[in-house]
XYZ file of C-alpha atoms in Angstrom:
568
model
C 13.368 -42.629 0.089
C 13.273 -39.754 -2.449
C 14.969 -40.458 -5.748
C 16.587 -38.021 -8.150
C 16.681 -40.465 -11.017
C 14.830 -39.562 -14.236
C 11.098 -40.261 -14.073
C 10.036 -43.797 -14.950
C 6.618 -45.406 -15.335
C 5.208 -46.211 -11.919
C 2.935 -49.005 -10.850
C -0.235 -47.296 -9.566
C -0.595 -49.991 -6.940
C 2.690 -49.012 -5.316
C 3.714 -45.900 -3.397
C 6.602 -43.951 -4.829
C 8.236 -40.536 -4.802
C 10.034 -38.748 -7.597
C 11.845 -35.433 -7.538
C 12.694 -33.177 -10.474
C 15.533 -30.668 -10.354
C 15.183 -27.090 -11.658
C 16.320 -27.964 -15.182
C 13.052 -29.758 -15.990
C 12.087 -28.939 -19.603
C 9.045 -26.870 -20.385
C 8.331 -28.957 -23.494
C 8.896 -32.665 -24.108
C 12.593 -32.985 -24.979
C 12.791 -36.748 -25.664
C 10.192 -37.705 -28.286
C 9.358 -41.388 -28.456
C 7.008 -43.686 -30.293
C 5.076 -46.626 -28.809
C 6.370 -49.975 -29.970
C 2.833 -50.847 -31.090
C 2.981 -48.105 -33.755
C 5.928 -49.809 -35.451
C 4.323 -53.226 -35.136
C 1.154 -51.885 -36.766
C 2.983 -50.424 -39.788
C 2.150 -52.791 -42.694
C 5.090 -51.588 -44.775
C 7.556 -52.938 -42.194
C 6.048 -56.332 -41.453
C 7.516 -56.444 -37.937
C 6.258 -59.132 -35.572
C 6.906 -59.513 -31.859
C 7.869 -63.090 -31.091
C 9.156 -62.851 -27.494
C 9.220 -60.704 -24.385
C 6.452 -58.800 -22.583
C 3.625 -57.444 -24.677
C 3.570 -54.063 -22.877
C 3.624 -51.046 -25.175
C 7.122 -49.771 -24.505
C 8.214 -46.311 -25.719
C 10.988 -46.367 -28.315
C 13.148 -43.236 -28.198
C 15.624 -44.097 -30.961
C 16.842 -46.901 -33.239
C 20.308 -48.243 -33.730
C 22.080 -50.986 -35.661
C 24.785 -53.022 -33.961
C 26.816 -56.127 -34.736
C 28.809 -55.992 -31.485
C 28.707 -58.868 -29.045
C 28.426 -56.321 -26.196
C 26.799 -53.078 -27.382
C 25.813 -51.981 -23.870
C 28.530 -49.275 -23.508
C 26.798 -47.437 -26.358
C 23.199 -47.711 -25.103
C 21.333 -44.996 -23.205
C 17.983 -46.786 -22.764
C 14.793 -46.957 -24.791
C 16.432 -48.038 -28.063
C 15.107 -50.415 -30.659
C 18.362 -52.255 -31.250
C 18.580 -53.863 -34.717
C 20.938 -56.727 -35.531
C 21.357 -59.393 -38.226
C 22.828 -61.837 -35.676
C 26.478 -61.520 -36.675
C 27.638 -61.181 -33.031
C 25.234 -63.807 -31.682
C 27.113 -66.413 -29.591
C 26.937 -70.035 -30.667
C 25.949 -71.504 -27.307
C 22.654 -71.169 -25.387
C 24.575 -69.762 -22.412
C 26.246 -67.141 -24.556
C 22.928 -66.161 -26.158
C 21.334 -65.874 -22.712
C 24.154 -63.611 -21.516
C 23.824 -61.510 -24.708
C 20.089 -60.936 -24.196
C 20.572 -60.291 -20.479
C 23.170 -57.561 -21.083
C 20.907 -55.724 -23.542
C 17.881 -55.984 -21.244
C 19.803 -54.679 -18.222
C 21.095 -51.738 -20.302
C 17.477 -50.604 -20.684
C 16.958 -51.218 -24.401
C 13.316 -50.891 -25.397
C 13.364 -53.872 -27.774
C 15.637 -56.033 -29.900
C 14.957 -56.371 -33.636
C 16.411 -59.465 -35.355
C 16.706 -59.416 -39.124
C 16.482 -62.769 -40.859
C 18.866 -63.487 -43.756
C 21.587 -63.405 -44.731
C 23.122 -64.813 -41.509
C 20.080 -66.715 -40.193
C 17.079 -68.062 -42.067
C 14.967 -67.692 -38.922
C 15.277 -66.216 -35.440
C 17.106 -68.734 -33.218
C 14.915 -70.484 -30.662
C 17.552 -69.894 -27.958
C 17.294 -66.130 -28.466
C 13.481 -66.242 -28.239
C 13.675 -68.124 -24.958
C 16.385 -65.821 -23.556
C 14.364 -62.688 -24.383
C 11.344 -64.198 -22.649
C 13.437 -64.888 -19.549
C 14.908 -61.380 -19.441
C 11.656 -59.612 -20.394
C 13.175 -58.079 -23.504
C 10.721 -57.582 -26.417
C 12.070 -59.374 -29.500
C 10.898 -58.367 -32.990
C 11.310 -60.401 -36.158
C 12.403 -58.160 -39.049
C 11.442 -59.973 -42.261
C 13.537 -60.392 -45.347
C 12.988 -57.390 -47.590
C 12.642 -54.843 -44.770
C 15.895 -52.849 -44.576
C 16.950 -51.644 -41.158
C 16.987 -48.089 -42.543
C 13.275 -48.424 -43.352
C 12.589 -49.292 -39.690
C 14.603 -46.257 -38.591
C 12.786 -43.963 -41.006
C 9.391 -45.196 -39.882
C 10.357 -44.777 -36.228
C 11.626 -41.229 -36.675
C 8.634 -40.247 -38.793
C 6.318 -41.475 -36.048
C 8.416 -39.662 -33.419
C 8.252 -36.440 -35.423
C 4.494 -36.654 -35.786
C 4.162 -37.428 -32.089
C 6.370 -34.453 -31.301
C 4.285 -32.102 -33.444
C 1.086 -33.474 -31.954
C 2.376 -32.860 -28.434
C 3.523 -29.352 -29.326
C 0.110 -28.550 -30.805
C -1.526 -29.708 -27.583
C 0.857 -27.581 -25.543
C 0.289 -24.580 -27.809
C -3.485 -24.811 -27.492
C -3.255 -25.243 -23.726
C -0.828 -22.331 -23.454
C -3.203 -20.067 -25.367
C -6.055 -21.034 -23.072
C -3.946 -20.387 -19.966
C -2.759 -16.988 -21.205
C -6.350 -15.999 -21.979
C -7.299 -17.000 -18.448
C -4.392 -14.984 -17.018
C -5.797 -11.669 -18.292
C -9.168 -12.122 -16.609
C -10.060 -10.166 -13.499
C -10.074 -13.382 -11.447
C -6.766 -14.420 -13.027
C -5.508 -16.805 -10.340
C -8.715 -18.818 -10.200
C -9.123 -18.726 -13.982
C -5.629 -20.109 -14.606
C -6.102 -22.893 -12.057
C -9.534 -23.734 -13.484
C -8.133 -23.961 -17.008
C -5.237 -26.090 -15.758
C -7.634 -28.406 -13.929
C -9.560 -28.860 -17.182
C -6.402 -29.588 -19.173
C -5.150 -32.131 -16.640
C -8.534 -33.549 -15.627
C -7.366 -33.033 -12.060
C -7.774 -30.961 -8.903
C -5.344 -28.027 -8.865
C -4.390 -25.753 -6.002
C -2.056 -22.812 -5.374
C -0.039 -23.364 -2.197
C 1.814 -20.656 -0.290
C 5.397 -21.302 0.951
C 3.979 -22.823 4.138
C 1.825 -25.241 2.141
C -1.456 -23.490 2.906
C -4.181 -23.634 0.271
C -4.796 -20.246 -1.397
C -6.942 -20.902 -4.481
C -8.188 -24.240 -5.823
C -10.102 -25.487 -8.860
C -11.549 -28.742 -10.105
C -13.307 -31.553 -8.271
C -11.945 -31.686 -4.751
C -10.500 -35.076 -3.724
C -10.778 -36.743 -0.335
C -9.345 -34.643 2.534
C -6.372 -36.994 2.852
C -5.099 -36.042 -0.631
C -4.608 -32.284 0.034
C -2.926 -33.133 3.320
C -0.594 -35.584 1.578
C 0.094 -32.921 -1.070
C 1.191 -30.452 1.630
C 3.389 -33.125 3.181
C 4.958 -33.812 -0.226
C 5.799 -30.117 -0.610
C 7.198 -29.908 2.934
C 9.635 -32.786 2.463
C 10.784 -31.900 -1.048
C 10.419 -28.371 -2.454
C 10.530 -26.780 1.006
C 13.696 -28.710 1.894
C 16.717 -27.757 -0.276
C 19.027 -30.702 -0.784
C 22.743 -30.973 -1.345
C 23.884 -31.687 -4.856
C 26.032 -34.668 -5.700
C 29.226 -32.719 -4.951
C 28.030 -32.017 -1.421
C 28.863 -28.312 -1.839
C 25.975 -26.518 -3.514
C 22.406 -26.709 -2.310
C 19.801 -27.432 -4.947
C 16.096 -26.853 -4.524
C 13.880 -29.335 -6.409
C 11.393 -27.738 -8.773
C 8.965 -30.662 -8.915
C 8.061 -33.662 -6.798
C 5.613 -36.490 -7.396
C 3.992 -39.129 -5.251
C 1.272 -41.738 -5.848
C -0.891 -43.321 -3.215
C -4.214 -45.095 -3.193
C -4.764 -44.735 -6.932
C -4.082 -40.958 -6.890
C -1.080 -39.214 -8.414
C 0.139 -36.116 -6.578
C 2.478 -33.488 -8.019
C 3.855 -30.194 -6.731
C 5.524 -27.668 -9.047
C 7.491 -24.785 -7.510
C 6.697 -21.402 -9.033
C 9.813 -19.978 -10.706
C 11.358 -16.645 -9.817
C 11.087 -16.879 -6.028
C 13.560 -15.280 -3.637
C 16.914 -17.042 -3.613
C 17.162 -19.335 -0.636
C 13.490 -18.975 0.216
C 10.667 -21.454 -0.109
C 8.649 -20.725 -3.271
C 4.890 -21.008 -3.666
C 3.790 -24.066 -5.633
C 1.053 -25.577 -7.764
C -0.382 -28.787 -6.387
C -2.060 -31.329 -8.683
C -4.075 -34.391 -7.655
C -5.067 -36.640 -10.591
C -6.402 -40.119 -11.129
C -3.705 -41.040 -13.666
C 0.024 -40.335 -13.909
C 0.765 -37.061 -15.725
C 2.164 -37.279 -19.234
C 5.086 -35.266 -20.572
C 2.619 -32.932 -22.281
C 0.737 -32.378 -19.037
C 4.007 -31.646 -17.226
C 4.763 -29.029 -19.869
C 1.306 -27.456 -19.567
C 1.727 -27.298 -15.795
C 5.120 -25.602 -16.279
C 3.438 -22.902 -18.396
C 0.802 -22.403 -15.701
C 3.552 -22.137 -13.084
C 5.233 -19.322 -15.005
C 1.936 -17.436 -15.373
C 1.071 -17.855 -11.709
C 4.562 -16.702 -10.775
C 3.981 -13.484 -12.711
C 0.496 -13.035 -11.305
C 1.725 -13.452 -7.733
C 4.904 -11.385 -8.099
C 5.170 -7.959 -6.416
C 4.728 -6.276 -9.805
C 2.732 -8.618 -12.034
C 1.355 -5.826 -14.216
C 2.403 -2.297 -15.038
C 1.503 -0.187 -12.030
C -0.467 -2.978 -10.444
C 1.684 -3.943 -7.463
C 0.320 -4.099 -3.945
C 2.562 -1.304 -2.617
C 1.217 1.090 -5.254
C -2.316 0.084 -4.305
C -1.537 0.731 -0.657
C -0.114 4.143 -1.537
C -3.279 5.039 -3.434
C -5.439 4.020 -0.490
C -3.388 6.146 1.903
C -3.596 9.186 -0.364
C -7.350 8.864 -0.768
C -7.739 8.568 2.993
C -5.845 11.804 3.589
C -2.210 10.727 3.754
C 0.514 13.151 2.697
C 2.868 12.464 -0.238
C 5.783 12.339 2.171
C 4.117 9.548 4.155
C 3.106 7.630 1.044
C 6.520 7.890 -0.614
C 7.946 5.280 1.749
C 5.764 2.686 0.000
C 6.923 3.635 -3.478
C 10.608 4.395 -2.928
C 13.166 1.986 -1.455
C 14.607 3.067 1.865
C 18.051 3.525 0.313
C 20.372 6.423 1.153
C 20.286 8.933 -1.654
C 16.939 7.738 -3.017
C 14.759 10.372 -4.649
C 12.631 11.184 -7.656
C 12.901 12.648 -11.123
C 9.713 14.159 -12.488
C 9.164 13.736 -16.217
C 6.828 15.818 -18.311
C 6.202 14.747 -21.903
C 4.126 15.511 -24.952
C 3.374 13.251 -27.905
C 3.921 14.756 -31.337
C 0.454 14.958 -32.909
C 2.027 14.341 -36.285
C 3.215 10.942 -35.177
C 1.028 8.093 -36.444
C -0.601 5.995 -33.757
C -3.239 3.334 -33.228
C -5.726 5.787 -31.754
C -6.345 9.314 -30.640
C -5.533 8.559 -27.018
C -2.323 6.590 -26.354
C -3.349 6.325 -22.718
C -5.941 3.778 -23.826
C -3.318 1.614 -25.548
C -1.685 -0.756 -23.032
C 1.137 -1.544 -25.448
C 2.113 2.114 -25.752
C 1.795 2.499 -22.014
C 4.089 -0.473 -21.390
C 6.617 0.731 -23.977
C 6.717 4.221 -22.502
C 7.012 2.852 -18.969
C 9.938 0.703 -20.103
C 11.648 3.675 -21.767
C 11.247 5.848 -18.667
C 12.144 2.992 -16.267
C 9.023 3.528 -14.179
C 5.482 2.298 -13.799
C 4.305 5.557 -12.200
C 2.753 7.103 -15.292
C -0.186 9.431 -15.779
C -1.214 9.684 -19.442
C -3.668 12.442 -20.223
C -4.381 12.259 -23.910
C -1.056 13.163 -25.525
C 0.527 14.482 -22.335
C 2.380 12.358 -19.808
C 3.401 12.989 -16.230
C 5.768 10.480 -14.652
C 7.654 9.846 -11.443
C 10.941 8.002 -11.876
C 12.422 6.524 -8.675
C 16.127 7.249 -8.417
C 18.288 4.952 -6.304
C 21.965 4.003 -6.569
C 22.312 1.369 -9.252
C 18.678 1.622 -10.395
C 17.782 1.609 -14.133
C 17.746 5.045 -15.702
C 15.312 6.497 -18.183
C 16.135 6.157 -21.871
C 14.950 9.409 -23.510
C 15.989 8.170 -26.957
C 13.639 5.195 -26.695
C 10.768 7.481 -25.664
C 11.624 9.875 -28.501
C 11.316 7.009 -30.983
C 7.766 6.557 -29.706
C 7.091 10.210 -30.581
C 7.516 11.799 -27.134
C 9.270 15.066 -26.361
C 10.367 15.082 -22.730
C 11.381 17.430 -19.938
C 13.237 16.063 -16.905
C 13.571 17.622 -13.483
C 16.683 17.444 -11.350
C 16.703 14.609 -8.767
C 14.410 15.678 -5.955
C 13.370 14.687 -2.473
C 9.734 13.770 -1.885
C 9.075 17.047 -0.112
C 10.156 18.955 -3.230
C 8.109 17.140 -5.867
C 6.147 20.323 -6.613
C 9.420 22.113 -7.357
C 10.564 19.218 -9.531
C 7.252 19.292 -11.401
C 7.838 22.963 -12.265
C 11.359 22.105 -13.428
C 10.090 19.314 -15.668
C 7.329 21.510 -17.117
C 9.792 24.251 -18.022
C 12.308 21.787 -19.387
C 9.596 20.412 -21.678
C 8.727 23.911 -22.880
C 12.371 24.574 -23.653
C 12.599 21.301 -25.595
C 9.441 22.056 -27.585
C 10.561 25.582 -28.402
C 14.015 24.448 -29.454
C 12.752 21.429 -31.381
C 14.915 19.201 -29.182
C 13.840 15.637 -28.268
C 14.379 16.251 -24.558
C 15.790 18.673 -22.038
C 16.956 18.147 -18.470
C 16.876 20.756 -15.718
C 20.364 21.547 -14.471
C 21.232 22.807 -10.975
C 24.369 24.877 -10.666
C 26.039 24.636 -7.289
C 28.341 27.592 -7.807
C 26.308 30.566 -8.972
C 25.179 34.010 -7.897
C 22.314 32.308 -6.021
C 24.828 30.811 -3.581
C 26.249 34.252 -2.768
C 23.042 35.791 -1.392
C 21.347 34.493 1.782
C 18.129 32.598 1.087
C 16.054 34.882 3.325
C 17.219 38.015 1.500
C 16.703 36.439 -1.928
C 13.162 35.338 -1.039
C 12.290 38.752 0.360
C 13.587 40.410 -2.812
C 11.520 38.082 -5.019
C 8.323 38.727 -3.060
C 8.820 42.470 -3.156
C 9.800 42.559 -6.830
C 6.626 40.847 -8.042
C 4.165 42.175 -5.473
C 2.727 44.566 -8.068
C 1.445 41.625 -10.081
C -0.604 40.236 -7.187
C -3.771 42.133 -8.090
C -3.318 42.041 -11.849
C -6.542 41.522 -13.824
C -7.072 38.626 -16.201
C -5.113 36.514 -17.099
C -3.848 36.925 -13.531
C -0.682 36.659 -11.495
C 0.307 33.065 -12.288
C -0.169 33.387 -16.051
C 1.737 36.657 -16.260
C 4.577 35.275 -14.171
C 4.880 32.149 -16.322
C 4.827 34.268 -19.481
C 7.659 36.411 -18.119
C 9.668 33.360 -17.088
C 9.285 31.688 -20.492
C 10.081 34.890 -22.396
C 13.249 35.498 -20.341
C 14.256 31.827 -20.689
C 14.158 32.232 -24.459
C 16.231 35.417 -24.366
C 13.381 37.714 -25.314
C 12.465 35.783 -28.474
C 8.769 36.365 -29.191
C 8.469 33.415 -31.563
C 10.195 30.825 -29.366
C 8.360 31.997 -26.262
C 5.052 31.817 -28.131
C 5.840 28.265 -29.285
C 6.726 27.167 -25.760
C 3.549 28.710 -24.320
C 1.315 27.594 -27.172
C 0.236 31.196 -27.847
C 0.332 33.696 -30.700
C 3.418 35.908 -30.654
C 1.255 39.021 -30.374
C -0.341 37.650 -27.188
C 3.134 37.215 -25.707
C 4.025 40.790 -26.694
C 0.888 42.156 -25.025
C 1.467 40.244 -21.791
C 5.131 41.242 -21.529
C 4.208 44.883 -22.137
C 1.575 44.682 -19.367
C 4.119 43.142 -16.978
C 6.559 45.976 -17.681
C 3.847 48.562 -16.991
C 2.721 46.908 -13.725
C 6.292 46.562 -12.448
C 7.320 49.974 -13.713
C 10.396 48.515 -15.390
C 11.978 48.634 -18.832
C 12.110 44.972 -19.777
C 14.425 45.695 -22.700
C 17.176 46.665 -20.243
C 19.503 43.649 -19.822
C 20.215 44.574 -16.188
C 16.493 44.542 -15.414
C 16.097 41.195 -17.137
C 18.992 39.752 -15.144
C 17.509 40.935 -11.834
C 14.053 39.573 -12.674
C 15.509 36.219 -13.739
C 17.317 35.999 -10.419
C 14.174 36.895 -8.468
C 12.030 34.337 -10.312
C 14.225 31.536 -8.951
C 13.468 32.550 -5.352
C 9.701 32.722 -5.434
C 7.937 30.251 -3.116
C 7.788 26.797 -4.687
C 10.783 27.390 -6.956
C 13.607 26.143 -4.702
C 14.049 22.823 -2.887
C 12.902 22.827 0.726
C 16.504 22.663 1.940
C 17.123 26.067 0.342
C 13.831 27.756 1.242
C 13.835 30.796 3.501
C 11.552 30.754 6.568
C 7.935 31.676 5.693
C 7.005 35.325 5.861
C 5.102 36.629 8.854
C 3.212 39.744 9.830
C 3.047 42.356 7.117
C 4.558 39.930 4.595
C 1.714 37.422 4.898
C -0.197 38.783 1.927
C 2.863 38.522 -0.298
C 3.599 35.043 1.031
C 0.314 33.814 -0.437
C 0.729 35.497 -3.776
C 2.065 32.339 -5.471
C 0.510 29.157 -4.109
């Protein structure tokens, strides 16, 4: 039957099953020292005179002069005594040794003088009967010296184990960044454990394996071990909560089998697992190394194991390249939640900001930091310009412009938009960025006003007015319709300021003056008249591609078809 007791040394000749609950440590938490290390220390002069000669681990030392110290023992102690509580009869001595052995003490140390000149023969015989190692502590060796030596050895053992874990962790992390990350991590783990390692899916099927493959019966037994332990949540001691084991071990036919559940799986679901088949029982260090590998494999097999590298994004890319429309692809990138949409972000990195290189798009650390600040992995870095799509759902994380500003970015944000209106949102973000740059502000967000003059005029009439108002620019010579229209929009947005408009457009102020003068001539309007400016500003908002699809007027037909295609 499965046992939830703490792991104990197992006889390789026997079959056994052990289960570990989710609070298994990732590093050895109970350092110990082999009894042989203390016996070999010449400064202590300890000598074993009774009990089994097996090399028991000693986890702590303690001094007691109680006739029954068992209420204070936790197991694995080297219990030191001068014999003050030792009973005077052979029966009493036998009961004394039996109590200490049953409490799980690692060994009993008996100090000669001042109470006894030598270890009593009755105690030697009792320790032999109860298989309790008995050490003779010679005169001149203080108990505190034994404790110091034990703790010094434990500390060195602890540091040695941590160094092994650190080296193994570095090797596993290096393997995790390779192209064949899953196989590389399992191969490195197999080397560290001198074992066969395998990644099992929730059904116990073999996905990727590494190391020398054992007999076919071992993988089958490994799957059975996973099915009856990790894949079967058990009730806790209270009978109320259900607890899923994180590890399970079995040994059969000279092989030791272990399964480790990958952390971070869906609550209530069966997690994937690492399976290990080895010729010897795993040590605490090897358990810790396997725990590190489990964390890495959990990240590598998660839906989003790297920035922008999830399978749904890959599927969206494939669909787009095979001719799919953004509206069709958006279902892969955006949760099907009522009210879900997008915010488009447009940003520029201040060239005066120091950086590791000329192109932050080549720096994965900057990319990750910016993605974290904007709460999205959908980033397109082009030199010192960024274009981003931020999914917007109820309760989802929001972008942190201040964090992006600290990285040197000036940002423009669109209003929340449906997928069909991403082009409109992109224009909003671009103009918001230009406003922020011109004003020297760290960021600017496009604002929609529900109650405005735009809501008073029917969409069809407003669109017709906009097309007619700017029709004269359709055949304008270089720099062309689009450039002239954007110059007019930016100039009006900055209240006719030549300098601020020039900064936003990245032009010389005289170039802006020349373009605005040409626009006035082509339209036959006095652009210094505030009424004219107001009318043009209104009309600009109703050009095709400027309003969300829900507000768009029906497309023009017949004689209006030429004007309909003026602004793509």
